[in-house]
Short mmCIF file of C-alpha atoms in Angstrom, two decimals:
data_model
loop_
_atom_site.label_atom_id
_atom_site.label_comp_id
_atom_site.label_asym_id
_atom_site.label_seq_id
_atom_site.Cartn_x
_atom_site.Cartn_y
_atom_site.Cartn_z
CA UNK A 1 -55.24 33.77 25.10
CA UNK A 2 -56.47 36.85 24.04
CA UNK A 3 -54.55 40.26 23.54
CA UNK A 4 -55.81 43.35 25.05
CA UNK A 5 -54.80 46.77 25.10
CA UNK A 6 -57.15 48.49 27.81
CA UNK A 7 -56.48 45.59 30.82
CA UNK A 8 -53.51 46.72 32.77
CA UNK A 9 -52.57 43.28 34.10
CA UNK A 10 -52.33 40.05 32.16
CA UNK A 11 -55.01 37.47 33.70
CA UNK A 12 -55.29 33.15 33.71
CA UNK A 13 -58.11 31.55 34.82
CA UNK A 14 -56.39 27.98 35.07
CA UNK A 15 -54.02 27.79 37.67
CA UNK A 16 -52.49 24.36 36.75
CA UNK A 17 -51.07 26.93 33.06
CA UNK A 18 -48.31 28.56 35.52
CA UNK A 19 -45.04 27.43 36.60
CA UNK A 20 -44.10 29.40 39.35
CA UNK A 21 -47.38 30.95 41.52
CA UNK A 22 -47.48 32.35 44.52
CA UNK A 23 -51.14 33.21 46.91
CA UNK A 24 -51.70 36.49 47.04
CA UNK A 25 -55.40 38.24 46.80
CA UNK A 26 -55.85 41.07 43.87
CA UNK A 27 -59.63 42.54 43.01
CA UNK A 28 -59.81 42.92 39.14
CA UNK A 29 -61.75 45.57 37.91
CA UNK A 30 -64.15 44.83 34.63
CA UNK A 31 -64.74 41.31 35.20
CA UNK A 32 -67.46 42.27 37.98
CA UNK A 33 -64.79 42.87 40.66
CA UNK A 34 -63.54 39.56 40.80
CA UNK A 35 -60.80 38.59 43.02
CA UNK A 36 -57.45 37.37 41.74
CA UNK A 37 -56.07 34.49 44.17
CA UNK A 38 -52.85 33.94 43.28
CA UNK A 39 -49.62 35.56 40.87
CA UNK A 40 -46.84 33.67 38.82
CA UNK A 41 -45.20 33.34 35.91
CA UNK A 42 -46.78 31.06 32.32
CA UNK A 43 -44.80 29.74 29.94
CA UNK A 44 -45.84 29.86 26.42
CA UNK A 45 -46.10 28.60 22.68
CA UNK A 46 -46.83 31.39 19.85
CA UNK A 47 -47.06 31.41 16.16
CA UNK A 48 -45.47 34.11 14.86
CA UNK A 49 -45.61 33.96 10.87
CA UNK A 50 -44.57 30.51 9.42
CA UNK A 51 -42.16 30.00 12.67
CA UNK A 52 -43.18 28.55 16.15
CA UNK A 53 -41.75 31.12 19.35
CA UNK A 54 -42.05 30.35 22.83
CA UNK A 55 -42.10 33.79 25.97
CA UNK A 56 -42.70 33.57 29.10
CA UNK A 57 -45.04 35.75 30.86
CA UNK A 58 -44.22 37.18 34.34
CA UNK A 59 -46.76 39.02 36.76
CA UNK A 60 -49.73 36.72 35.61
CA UNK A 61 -52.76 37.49 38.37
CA UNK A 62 -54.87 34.18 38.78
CA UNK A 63 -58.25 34.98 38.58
CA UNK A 64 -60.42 31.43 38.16
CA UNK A 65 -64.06 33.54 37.61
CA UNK A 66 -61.91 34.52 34.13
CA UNK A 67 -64.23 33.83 31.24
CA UNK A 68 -60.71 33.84 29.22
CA UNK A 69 -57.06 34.52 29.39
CA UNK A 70 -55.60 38.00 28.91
CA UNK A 71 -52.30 39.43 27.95
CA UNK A 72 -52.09 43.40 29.01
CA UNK A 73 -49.99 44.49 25.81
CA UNK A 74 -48.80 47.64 28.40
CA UNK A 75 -47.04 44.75 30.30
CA UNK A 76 -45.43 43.15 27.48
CA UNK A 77 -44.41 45.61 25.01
#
């Protein structure tokens, strides 16, 4: 997972990460106007000085022609 403060929507390219998704069809700008095929929610594990966190992450767009995963910090913060 990578963070990034330009993207505007937090992206995963493996749909089997989420646990809750729904179909739905979103084009993504920047990664060559890929389309986005489903929405839901990822669970996950984040180390966070000496001390292990877990977040969930809601609003995730599925988009398997990803080269990586993406966390909008506008979304989160």
């Amino acid at each position: 997972w990578l963070l990034d403060s330009a993207c505007t929507r937090s992206i995963a390219c493996n749909k089997q990460d989420f646990t809750h998704y729904t179909t739905c069809e979103h084009v993504i700008e920047g990664f060559s106007k890929s389309v986005g095929i489903g929405r839901g929610t990822i669970s996950l594990s984040y180390v966070l000085g000496e001390t292990t966190r877990s977040g969930t992450v809601h609003d995730i767009i599925h988009c398997p022609d990803a080269p990586f995963n993406l966390i909008s910090l506008a979304r989160v913060t």
